[in-house]
Amino acid sequence: MLDARLILDPDLHVADVDRRTFGSFVEHMGRCVYTGIFEPGHPEADDDGHRRDVLALAREMGVTLVRYPGGNFVSGYRWEDGVGPREDRPTRLDAAWHSLETNAHGLGEFVTWARKADIEVNLAMNLGTRGVLEALDLHEYCNHPGGTYWSDLRIAHGHPEPFGIRMWCLGNEMDGPWQMGHKTAEEYGRLAAETARALRMVDPDLELVACGSSGRGMPTFGEWEATVLELAYDQVDRISAHAYYDEVDAGDLGSFLASAVDMEAFISEVVATADHVGAKLRSSKRIDISFDEWNVWYQPDLEVPTEDWPVAPRIAEDTYDVADAVVVGSLLITLLRRSDRVTTACQAQLVNALAPIRSEPGGPAWRQTSFYPFAQAARFARGKVLAVQAITPSYECARFGATPVVHAVATHDPDRDEVVVFVVNRHVDEPVSLTLGIRAFPDHRVVEHLTLSDPDVRAVNTEDDPLRVVPRQVEVTQRDGDDEQVLLPPVSWNVVRLRRP
Ligand code: AHR
């Protein structure tokens, strides 16, 4: 048994919880759209062909914003293919995922889905193989009230009200050589700046995200952000960051459980780079981060069709175990801890493709293990993010050396008078007795402790056994003097709620 201590103080306030931290991502990749959110003819399909069971799980998960339609897909996408009468929509080759895109589901359907789910749309534009004019057309179709070519077309397509989309991604992973229309930082920075300038001539209040690096390991990381921001600083609001982690790449379980150490460093480096450019430009403006792709993803297992061009093939349908869920929780803790600069985050993706929700064609939908940390954080993280101070033992792992066993953040909602601690125990076999130092909250008591853990860290949820891994209530232990104590099982994600009795 290890001992650790967290100090909680309402004055250690990092930022308000930004609801956009609980974003997700729907890409035309594998079965995320087709047989994921959309499957006409399924017993659960509504009149629009959207699966009610998947929609209900997205709502239960507490997703607040969804990035659409890609991803690598967007860099070869003509958004016009996916609007208007279905029978007129072309079928195209999607080179990104070597699939056939029927365009049966497009922009209007997605906005309709998002409205049903009460989710904000974050739309990505194709700046790989398209440019400023197509971006303007797309914006006009979506947001202009009427009386112009594109807005009248939207109305004719059955959407009288503008979509009112505030946040736009200026392309996707343009630093990546795998990306259609891949660019140098100079080429992309100029295009992003000019696209943003043109969009702002129509609507100055849009929130625009420039592509940062597609990963911290990219050879151009840092230089890419600096060059792009030097060219586009005044025109954009955020720079994106993407990160995926998996145990195979990490090398061992201990290193994998410490993945958030890498994410933390990544965020600090992007912030430092953005602030450096701001200082050079003598700008008082601050560029924040849109961490618009993050997750556990077993990329070494990725198989993309190469011979034929199937519709909605099974791509990246990773099954997540308990350890994966704990890493997802730890990544969420990091995103919350850096709420001062990470103002949007999207877990990639929502359904089937590297996703917390799984669904079978004609069959059921279920929650993967990784569903739960997201759902609980989205539900309970309210009010202000507190920078908890952790006094924790460390463990040695091959990738990061000495690593804190306990990784935590807390939120304080003054309106509900509730403090919630989100904490993982990264140790592979030692439980932790965690003391919550709450002298600054003298009347609060632990009212609930939820944990996700299992003696078998490889346990998963499947179609046949969808509730094998679920969070469970831990009996609340006695108070010790001024402090509260909870027990964290090895490899566990925990939510501890404190209120006045
Ligand atoms: O989310 C899966 C893919 O990962 C996205 O299409 C791409 O942007 C990233 O490389």
Coordinates of C-alpha atoms and ligand atoms in Angstrom, one line a residue:
M1 CA 0.0 0.0 0.0
L2 CA 1.3 3.4 -1.0
D3 CA 0.4 6.8 0.6
A4 CA -0.3 10.0 -1.2
R5 CA -1.9 13.3 -0.4
L6 CA -3.7 15.9 -2.4
I7 CA -4.2 19.5 -1.2
L8 CA -7.4 21.2 -2.3
D9 CA -7.8 24.9 -2.1
P10 CA -10.5 27.0 -3.8
D11 CA -7.9 29.8 -4.3
L12 CA -5.7 27.5 -6.5
H13 CA -8.0 28.3 -9.4
V14 CA -6.6 27.6 -12.9
A15 CA -9.5 28.5 -15.1
D16 CA -13.2 27.9 -15.4
V17 CA -14.1 24.5 -16.8
D18 CA -14.6 25.0 -20.5
R19 CA -17.5 22.8 -21.6
R20 CA -15.7 22.4 -25.0
T21 CA -13.1 20.3 -23.2
F22 CA -15.7 17.5 -23.7
G23 CA -15.7 17.4 -27.4
S24 CA -15.6 14.5 -29.7
F25 CA -14.9 13.8 -33.4
V26 CA -17.0 12.2 -36.2
E27 CA -15.0 11.5 -39.3
H28 CA -16.0 9.7 -42.5
M29 CA -13.6 7.0 -41.5
G30 CA -14.5 3.3 -41.3
R31 CA -17.9 2.9 -39.6
C32 CA -18.0 6.1 -37.6
V33 CA -20.7 7.6 -39.8
Y34 CA -22.1 4.7 -41.8
T35 CA -23.5 2.0 -39.4
G36 CA -22.2 4.3 -36.6
I37 CA -24.3 7.4 -36.1
F38 CA -26.3 6.7 -39.4
E39 CA -27.9 3.5 -40.4
P40 CA -31.2 3.8 -42.2
G41 CA -33.2 0.6 -41.9
H42 CA -31.7 -0.2 -38.5
P43 CA -34.4 -1.0 -35.9
E44 CA -33.2 2.0 -33.9
A45 CA -33.1 4.4 -36.9
D46 CA -35.2 7.5 -36.7
D47 CA -36.8 9.1 -39.7
D48 CA -33.5 10.7 -40.7
G49 CA -31.7 7.3 -40.5
H50 CA -29.8 8.3 -37.3
R51 CA -29.4 5.5 -34.8
R52 CA -31.3 6.4 -31.6
D53 CA -29.2 4.0 -29.5
V54 CA -26.0 5.7 -30.6
L55 CA -27.4 9.1 -30.2
A56 CA -28.6 8.3 -26.7
L57 CA -25.1 7.1 -25.8
A58 CA -23.5 10.3 -27.2
R59 CA -25.8 12.2 -24.9
E60 CA -25.1 10.0 -22.0
M61 CA -21.4 10.5 -22.6
G62 CA -22.0 14.3 -22.2
V63 CA -20.3 15.2 -25.5
T64 CA -20.6 19.0 -25.9
L65 CA -19.0 19.6 -29.4
V66 CA -18.2 17.4 -32.4
R67 CA -15.6 18.0 -35.0
Y68 CA -16.7 16.9 -38.5
P69 CA -16.1 15.5 -41.2
G70 CA -12.4 14.8 -40.8
G71 CA -9.6 14.1 -40.2
N72 CA -7.6 12.9 -43.2
F73 CA -10.9 12.5 -45.0
V74 CA -11.5 16.2 -45.2
S75 CA -8.5 16.9 -47.3
G76 CA -10.0 15.1 -50.3
Y77 CA -13.6 16.1 -49.6
R78 CA -16.0 18.2 -51.6
W79 CA -18.6 19.3 -49.1
E80 CA -21.1 20.0 -52.0
D81 CA -21.3 16.3 -52.7
G82 CA -23.1 15.7 -49.4
V83 CA -25.9 18.2 -49.7
G84 CA -29.2 18.2 -51.6
P85 CA -31.3 15.3 -52.9
R86 CA -29.6 12.0 -52.1
E87 CA -30.3 10.5 -55.5
D88 CA -28.2 13.3 -57.1
R89 CA -25.2 12.8 -54.8
P90 CA -22.1 11.3 -56.4
T91 CA -20.3 8.3 -55.1
R92 CA -16.6 9.1 -54.8
L93 CA -13.3 7.4 -54.0
D94 CA -12.1 8.4 -50.5
A95 CA -8.4 8.1 -50.9
A96 CA -7.6 8.8 -47.2
W97 CA -9.2 5.6 -46.0
H98 CA -9.3 3.7 -49.3
S99 CA -13.1 3.5 -49.1
L100 CA -16.1 4.3 -51.2
E101 CA -17.9 7.5 -50.1
T102 CA -21.6 7.3 -51.1
N103 CA -22.3 10.8 -49.6
A104 CA -25.6 9.5 -48.3
H105 CA -24.7 11.4 -45.1
G106 CA -23.4 14.9 -45.4
L107 CA -23.4 18.3 -43.9
G108 CA -27.1 18.9 -43.4
E109 CA -27.6 15.4 -41.9
F110 CA -24.7 16.0 -39.5
V111 CA -26.1 19.4 -38.3
T112 CA -29.5 17.7 -37.8
W113 CA -27.9 14.9 -35.8
A114 CA -25.9 17.4 -33.7
R115 CA -29.0 19.4 -32.9
K116 CA -30.8 16.2 -31.8
A117 CA -27.9 15.4 -29.6
D118 CA -27.6 19.0 -28.3
I119 CA -24.0 19.2 -29.5
E120 CA -22.1 22.1 -31.0
V121 CA -20.7 21.5 -34.5
N122 CA -17.0 22.3 -35.1
L123 CA -16.6 22.1 -38.9
A124 CA -13.3 21.3 -40.6
M125 CA -12.6 22.9 -44.1
N126 CA -10.6 21.2 -46.8
L127 CA -7.4 23.3 -47.1
G128 CA -5.4 20.4 -48.5
T129 CA -6.9 20.1 -52.0
R130 CA -9.1 23.2 -51.9
G131 CA -8.8 26.8 -51.0
V132 CA -10.2 30.2 -50.0
L133 CA -13.2 30.3 -52.3
E134 CA -14.5 26.9 -51.4
A135 CA -14.1 27.8 -47.7
L136 CA -16.1 31.0 -48.3
D137 CA -18.8 29.0 -50.2
L138 CA -19.1 26.5 -47.4
H139 CA -19.4 29.2 -44.8
E140 CA -22.0 31.0 -46.8
Y141 CA -24.0 27.7 -47.2
C142 CA -23.9 27.1 -43.5
N143 CA -24.2 30.5 -41.9
H144 CA -25.7 33.1 -44.2
P145 CA -29.4 33.7 -43.5
G146 CA -30.6 33.7 -47.2
G147 CA -30.8 35.7 -50.4
T148 CA -27.5 34.4 -51.8
Y149 CA -26.7 31.5 -54.1
W150 CA -25.3 29.2 -51.4
S151 CA -27.7 30.2 -48.5
D152 CA -30.7 29.8 -50.8
L153 CA -29.5 26.4 -51.7
R154 CA -29.3 25.4 -48.1
I155 CA -32.9 26.7 -47.6
A156 CA -34.0 24.7 -50.7
H157 CA -32.3 21.7 -49.2
G158 CA -34.7 21.9 -46.2
H159 CA -32.7 23.9 -43.8
P160 CA -34.4 27.4 -43.5
E161 CA -32.4 28.3 -40.4
P162 CA -28.6 29.0 -40.7
F163 CA -26.5 26.5 -39.0
G164 CA -24.7 29.2 -36.9
I165 CA -21.4 27.3 -36.8
R166 CA -18.9 29.3 -34.7
M167 CA -15.8 27.2 -34.7
W168 CA -13.9 26.2 -37.8
C169 CA -10.8 24.2 -38.4
L170 CA -8.6 25.5 -41.2
G171 CA -7.7 22.1 -42.7
N172 CA -6.4 19.0 -41.0
E173 CA -2.8 17.9 -40.1
M174 CA -1.3 19.8 -43.0
D175 CA 2.2 19.1 -41.7
G176 CA 1.7 15.3 -42.4
P177 CA 3.1 13.9 -45.6
W178 CA 0.2 11.4 -45.6
Q179 CA -2.2 14.3 -46.0
M180 CA -3.7 15.0 -49.4
G181 CA -2.4 18.5 -50.3
H182 CA 0.3 18.3 -47.6
K183 CA 2.1 21.7 -47.4
T184 CA 5.2 23.3 -45.9
A185 CA 4.6 25.5 -42.9
E186 CA 5.1 28.6 -45.1
E187 CA 2.6 27.4 -47.7
Y188 CA 0.0 26.4 -45.1
G189 CA 0.5 29.5 -42.9
R190 CA -0.1 31.8 -45.9
L191 CA -3.2 29.8 -46.9
A192 CA -4.6 29.6 -43.4
A193 CA -4.1 33.4 -42.9
E194 CA -5.7 34.2 -46.3
T195 CA -8.6 31.9 -45.7
A196 CA -9.2 33.3 -42.2
R197 CA -8.9 36.9 -43.5
A198 CA -11.5 36.2 -46.1
L199 CA -13.9 34.5 -43.7
R200 CA -13.5 37.3 -41.2
M201 CA -14.5 39.8 -43.9
V202 CA -17.8 38.0 -43.9
D203 CA -18.0 37.3 -40.2
P204 CA -15.4 38.8 -37.8
D205 CA -16.7 36.7 -34.8
L206 CA -15.8 33.3 -36.1
E207 CA -13.5 31.1 -34.0
L208 CA -10.7 29.8 -36.2
V209 CA -8.3 27.0 -35.6
A210 CA -5.0 26.7 -37.5
C211 CA -3.4 23.3 -37.9
G212 CA -0.6 22.7 -35.5
S213 CA 1.6 19.6 -35.7
S214 CA -0.1 16.2 -36.1
G215 CA 2.0 14.9 -33.3
R216 CA 4.8 15.9 -30.9
G217 CA 7.1 13.4 -32.6
M218 CA 6.9 15.1 -36.0
P219 CA 10.3 16.3 -37.2
T220 CA 8.9 19.7 -37.9
F221 CA 7.2 20.0 -34.5
G222 CA 7.8 23.4 -32.9
E223 CA 9.1 25.0 -36.1
W224 CA 5.8 24.3 -37.8
E225 CA 3.8 26.0 -35.1
A226 CA 6.2 29.0 -35.0
T227 CA 6.1 29.5 -38.8
V228 CA 2.3 29.0 -39.1
L229 CA 1.6 31.4 -36.3
E230 CA 4.1 34.1 -37.5
L231 CA 2.0 34.1 -40.7
A232 CA -1.4 33.8 -39.2
Y233 CA -1.3 35.0 -35.6
D234 CA -3.7 37.9 -36.0
Q235 CA -6.2 35.9 -38.1
V236 CA -6.6 32.8 -35.9
D237 CA -7.7 32.1 -32.3
R238 CA -6.3 28.6 -31.7
I239 CA -3.7 26.2 -32.8
S240 CA -4.5 22.5 -32.9
A241 CA -2.6 19.6 -31.3
H242 CA -3.1 15.9 -31.9
A243 CA -1.9 13.0 -29.8
Y244 CA -2.5 9.3 -29.8
Y245 CA -1.1 6.8 -27.3
D246 CA -0.9 3.0 -27.2
E247 CA 0.7 0.4 -25.1
V248 CA 2.6 -1.2 -28.0
D249 CA 4.3 2.1 -28.8
A250 CA 4.9 2.9 -25.1
G251 CA 6.7 -0.4 -24.7
D252 CA 5.4 -1.5 -21.3
L253 CA 2.3 -1.0 -19.2
G254 CA 4.0 1.4 -16.7
S255 CA 5.1 3.7 -19.5
F256 CA 1.7 3.5 -21.2
L257 CA -0.1 4.5 -17.9
A258 CA 2.2 7.6 -17.9
S259 CA 1.1 8.8 -21.3
A260 CA -0.2 12.0 -19.9
V261 CA 3.4 13.0 -19.0
D262 CA 4.0 13.3 -22.8
M263 CA 0.7 15.2 -23.3
E264 CA 1.6 17.6 -20.6
A265 CA 5.0 18.4 -22.1
F266 CA 3.4 18.7 -25.5
I267 CA 0.9 21.3 -24.3
S268 CA 3.6 23.3 -22.5
E269 CA 5.7 23.3 -25.6
V270 CA 2.9 24.5 -27.9
V271 CA 2.0 27.2 -25.4
A272 CA 5.7 28.3 -25.2
T273 CA 5.9 28.4 -29.0
A274 CA 2.7 30.4 -29.4
D275 CA 3.7 32.9 -26.7
H276 CA 7.1 33.2 -28.2
V277 CA 5.5 34.2 -31.5
G278 CA 3.2 36.6 -29.7
A279 CA 6.1 38.3 -28.0
K280 CA 8.0 38.6 -31.3
L281 CA 5.0 40.2 -32.9
R282 CA 4.5 42.5 -29.8
S283 CA 1.0 41.1 -29.7
S284 CA -1.2 41.2 -26.6
K285 CA -3.4 38.5 -28.1
R286 CA -3.1 35.0 -26.7
I287 CA -3.4 31.9 -28.9
D288 CA -5.0 28.9 -27.1
I289 CA -4.9 25.2 -28.0
S290 CA -7.6 23.2 -29.6
F291 CA -6.6 19.6 -28.7
D292 CA -8.9 18.4 -31.4
E293 CA -7.7 14.8 -31.7
W294 CA -6.6 12.8 -28.7
N295 CA -7.1 9.2 -27.5
V296 CA -5.7 5.8 -27.1
W297 CA -5.3 4.3 -30.5
Y298 CA -3.5 1.1 -31.4
Q299 CA -2.1 2.5 -34.6
P300 CA 0.3 -0.4 -35.1
D301 CA -2.8 -2.6 -35.6
L302 CA -4.3 -0.2 -38.2
E303 CA -5.4 -2.0 -41.3
V304 CA -6.8 0.1 -44.2
P305 CA -8.2 -1.6 -47.3
T306 CA -5.7 -1.6 -50.2
E307 CA -7.3 -3.8 -52.9
D308 CA -10.9 -2.9 -53.2
W309 CA -12.9 0.2 -52.3
P310 CA -15.5 -0.9 -49.7
V311 CA -18.2 1.2 -48.2
A312 CA -17.7 1.7 -44.4
P313 CA -15.1 -1.0 -43.8
R314 CA -14.0 -1.9 -40.3
I315 CA -11.1 0.4 -39.7
A316 CA -9.4 1.0 -36.3
E317 CA -12.1 -0.7 -34.3
D318 CA -10.0 -1.0 -31.2
T319 CA -11.4 -2.7 -28.2
Y320 CA -10.3 -0.9 -25.1
D321 CA -9.4 -2.6 -21.8
V322 CA -9.3 -1.2 -18.3
A323 CA -5.7 0.1 -18.6
D324 CA -6.8 2.0 -21.8
A325 CA -9.6 3.6 -19.9
V326 CA -7.3 4.7 -17.1
V327 CA -5.0 6.3 -19.7
V328 CA -8.0 8.0 -21.2
G329 CA -8.9 9.3 -17.8
S330 CA -5.4 10.5 -17.2
L331 CA -5.4 12.4 -20.5
L332 CA -8.6 14.0 -19.5
I333 CA -7.1 15.1 -16.2
T334 CA -4.2 16.7 -18.1
L335 CA -6.6 18.5 -20.5
L336 CA -8.5 19.9 -17.4
R337 CA -5.3 20.8 -15.6
R338 CA -4.3 22.9 -18.6
S339 CA -7.7 24.5 -19.0
D340 CA -5.8 27.8 -18.8
R341 CA -4.7 27.2 -22.4
V342 CA -6.6 24.2 -23.7
T343 CA -9.9 25.7 -24.5
T344 CA -11.3 22.9 -26.8
A345 CA -10.6 19.2 -26.9
C346 CA -12.0 16.4 -29.1
Q347 CA -11.6 12.8 -28.2
A348 CA -11.1 11.0 -31.5
Q349 CA -13.4 9.5 -32.4
L350 CA -17.0 8.9 -31.3
V351 CA -18.3 5.6 -32.7
N352 CA -16.5 2.5 -33.9
A353 CA -13.3 4.1 -35.3
L354 CA -11.0 4.3 -32.3
A355 CA -14.1 5.1 -30.2
P356 CA -15.7 4.8 -26.8
I357 CA -19.0 3.8 -28.4
R358 CA -19.3 0.6 -30.5
S359 CA -22.2 -0.4 -32.7
E360 CA -22.9 -3.4 -34.9
P361 CA -24.7 -3.1 -38.3
G362 CA -28.3 -4.2 -37.5
G363 CA -27.2 -5.0 -34.0
P364 CA -26.7 -3.3 -30.6
A365 CA -24.6 -0.4 -29.5
W366 CA -22.5 -0.5 -26.3
R367 CA -20.1 1.4 -24.1
Q368 CA -16.4 0.6 -24.2
T369 CA -14.4 0.9 -21.0
S370 CA -13.1 4.3 -22.2
F371 CA -16.6 5.6 -22.3
Y372 CA -16.8 6.0 -18.5
P373 CA -14.0 8.3 -17.6
F374 CA -15.2 10.7 -20.3
A375 CA -18.8 10.5 -19.3
Q376 CA -18.0 11.0 -15.6
A377 CA -15.6 13.9 -16.3
A378 CA -18.2 15.6 -18.6
R379 CA -20.9 15.1 -16.0
F380 CA -19.0 16.1 -12.8
A381 CA -16.4 18.7 -13.8
R382 CA -18.2 21.9 -13.2
G383 CA -17.3 25.4 -12.2
K384 CA -13.6 26.1 -11.6
V385 CA -10.6 23.9 -12.2
L386 CA -8.4 23.7 -9.2
A387 CA -4.6 23.1 -9.4
V388 CA -4.4 20.3 -6.8
Q389 CA -1.1 19.9 -5.2
A390 CA -0.1 16.2 -5.1
I391 CA 2.4 14.7 -2.7
T392 CA 2.8 11.4 -4.3
P393 CA 5.3 8.5 -4.5
S394 CA 6.8 7.8 -7.9
Y395 CA 7.5 4.7 -9.9
E396 CA 10.1 4.0 -12.5
C397 CA 9.1 3.4 -16.1
A398 CA 11.2 2.9 -19.1
R399 CA 9.9 5.8 -21.1
F400 CA 9.7 8.6 -18.5
G401 CA 11.9 7.5 -15.6
A402 CA 10.5 8.5 -12.2
T403 CA 6.8 9.1 -12.7
P404 CA 4.2 10.3 -10.2
V405 CA 1.9 7.4 -9.2
V406 CA -1.1 9.7 -8.5
H407 CA -2.3 12.0 -11.2
A408 CA -5.2 14.3 -10.3
V409 CA -7.2 17.4 -10.9
A410 CA -10.2 18.8 -9.1
T411 CA -13.1 21.1 -9.8
H412 CA -15.0 23.3 -7.5
D413 CA -18.5 24.4 -8.4
P414 CA -19.5 27.3 -6.0
D415 CA -23.1 27.2 -7.2
R416 CA -23.6 23.6 -6.2
D417 CA -21.0 23.8 -3.4
E418 CA -19.4 20.7 -4.7
V419 CA -15.8 19.7 -5.0
V420 CA -14.9 16.8 -7.4
V421 CA -11.6 15.1 -7.5
F422 CA -10.6 13.1 -10.6
V423 CA -7.6 10.9 -9.9
V424 CA -5.8 7.9 -11.3
N425 CA -3.5 5.5 -9.6
R426 CA -0.9 4.5 -12.2
H427 CA 0.7 1.9 -10.2
V428 CA 0.4 -1.6 -11.8
D429 CA 0.1 -3.5 -8.5
E430 CA 0.0 -1.2 -5.5
P431 CA -3.2 0.4 -4.1
V432 CA -2.8 4.0 -2.8
S433 CA -4.3 5.3 0.4
L434 CA -5.1 8.9 -0.7
T435 CA -5.5 11.6 1.9
L436 CA -7.5 14.6 0.7
G437 CA -6.3 17.7 2.4
I438 CA -9.4 19.8 2.6
R439 CA -8.7 22.3 5.3
A440 CA -9.8 25.0 2.9
F441 CA -13.2 23.1 2.6
P442 CA -13.6 22.4 6.4
D443 CA -17.3 21.3 6.2
H444 CA -17.1 19.2 3.1
R445 CA -17.2 15.4 3.3
V446 CA -16.8 12.7 0.7
V447 CA -20.3 11.8 -0.4
E448 CA -19.4 9.5 -3.3
H449 CA -16.4 7.6 -4.6
L450 CA -16.7 5.9 -8.0
T451 CA -13.9 3.8 -9.4
L452 CA -13.1 2.1 -12.6
S453 CA -10.7 -0.8 -12.0
D454 CA -10.5 -4.5 -12.2
P455 CA -8.2 -7.3 -11.0
D456 CA -7.8 -8.0 -14.7
V457 CA -6.6 -4.9 -16.4
R458 CA -7.2 -6.6 -19.7
A459 CA -10.9 -6.9 -19.1
V460 CA -13.1 -5.4 -21.9
N461 CA -16.7 -4.8 -22.9
T462 CA -17.9 -6.7 -25.9
E463 CA -21.2 -7.1 -27.8
D464 CA -21.7 -10.4 -25.9
D465 CA -20.7 -9.0 -22.5
P466 CA -21.3 -5.2 -22.8
L467 CA -21.3 -4.6 -19.0
R468 CA -18.2 -6.6 -18.1
V469 CA -16.4 -3.4 -17.0
V470 CA -18.5 -0.7 -15.4
P471 CA -17.6 1.9 -12.7
R472 CA -18.6 0.9 -9.2
Q473 CA -19.3 2.7 -6.0
V474 CA -16.7 2.4 -3.3
E475 CA -17.8 2.5 0.3
V476 CA -16.9 5.9 1.8
T477 CA -14.4 5.5 4.6
Q478 CA -14.2 7.4 7.9
R479 CA -12.9 10.9 8.2
D480 CA -9.4 11.3 9.8
G481 CA -9.2 14.6 11.6
D482 CA -9.3 17.5 9.2
D483 CA -8.8 15.2 6.2
E484 CA -10.7 12.7 4.1
Q485 CA -9.3 9.4 2.9
V486 CA -10.0 7.2 -0.1
L487 CA -8.4 4.0 -1.4
L488 CA -7.3 3.9 -5.0
P489 CA -7.0 0.4 -6.5
P490 CA -4.0 -0.3 -8.7
V491 CA -4.5 0.9 -12.3
S492 CA -7.7 2.8 -11.5
W493 CA -9.7 5.9 -12.5
N494 CA -11.6 7.5 -9.7
V495 CA -14.1 10.2 -9.1
V496 CA -14.5 11.5 -5.6
R497 CA -17.3 14.0 -4.8
L498 CA -17.3 16.1 -1.7
R499 CA -20.2 18.2 -0.4
R500 CA -21.3 19.7 2.8
P501 CA -23.5 17.2 4.6
Ligands
AHR1 O1 -8.6 10.1 -36.1 C1 -8.0 9.3 -37.1 C2 -7.0 10.1 -37.9 O2 -5.9 10.5 -37.2 C3 -7.5 11.4 -38.5 O3 -8.1 11.2 -39.7 C4 -6.2 12.2 -38.7 O4 -6.4 13.6 -38.6 C5 -5.3 11.6 -37.7 O5 -4.0 11.3 -38.2

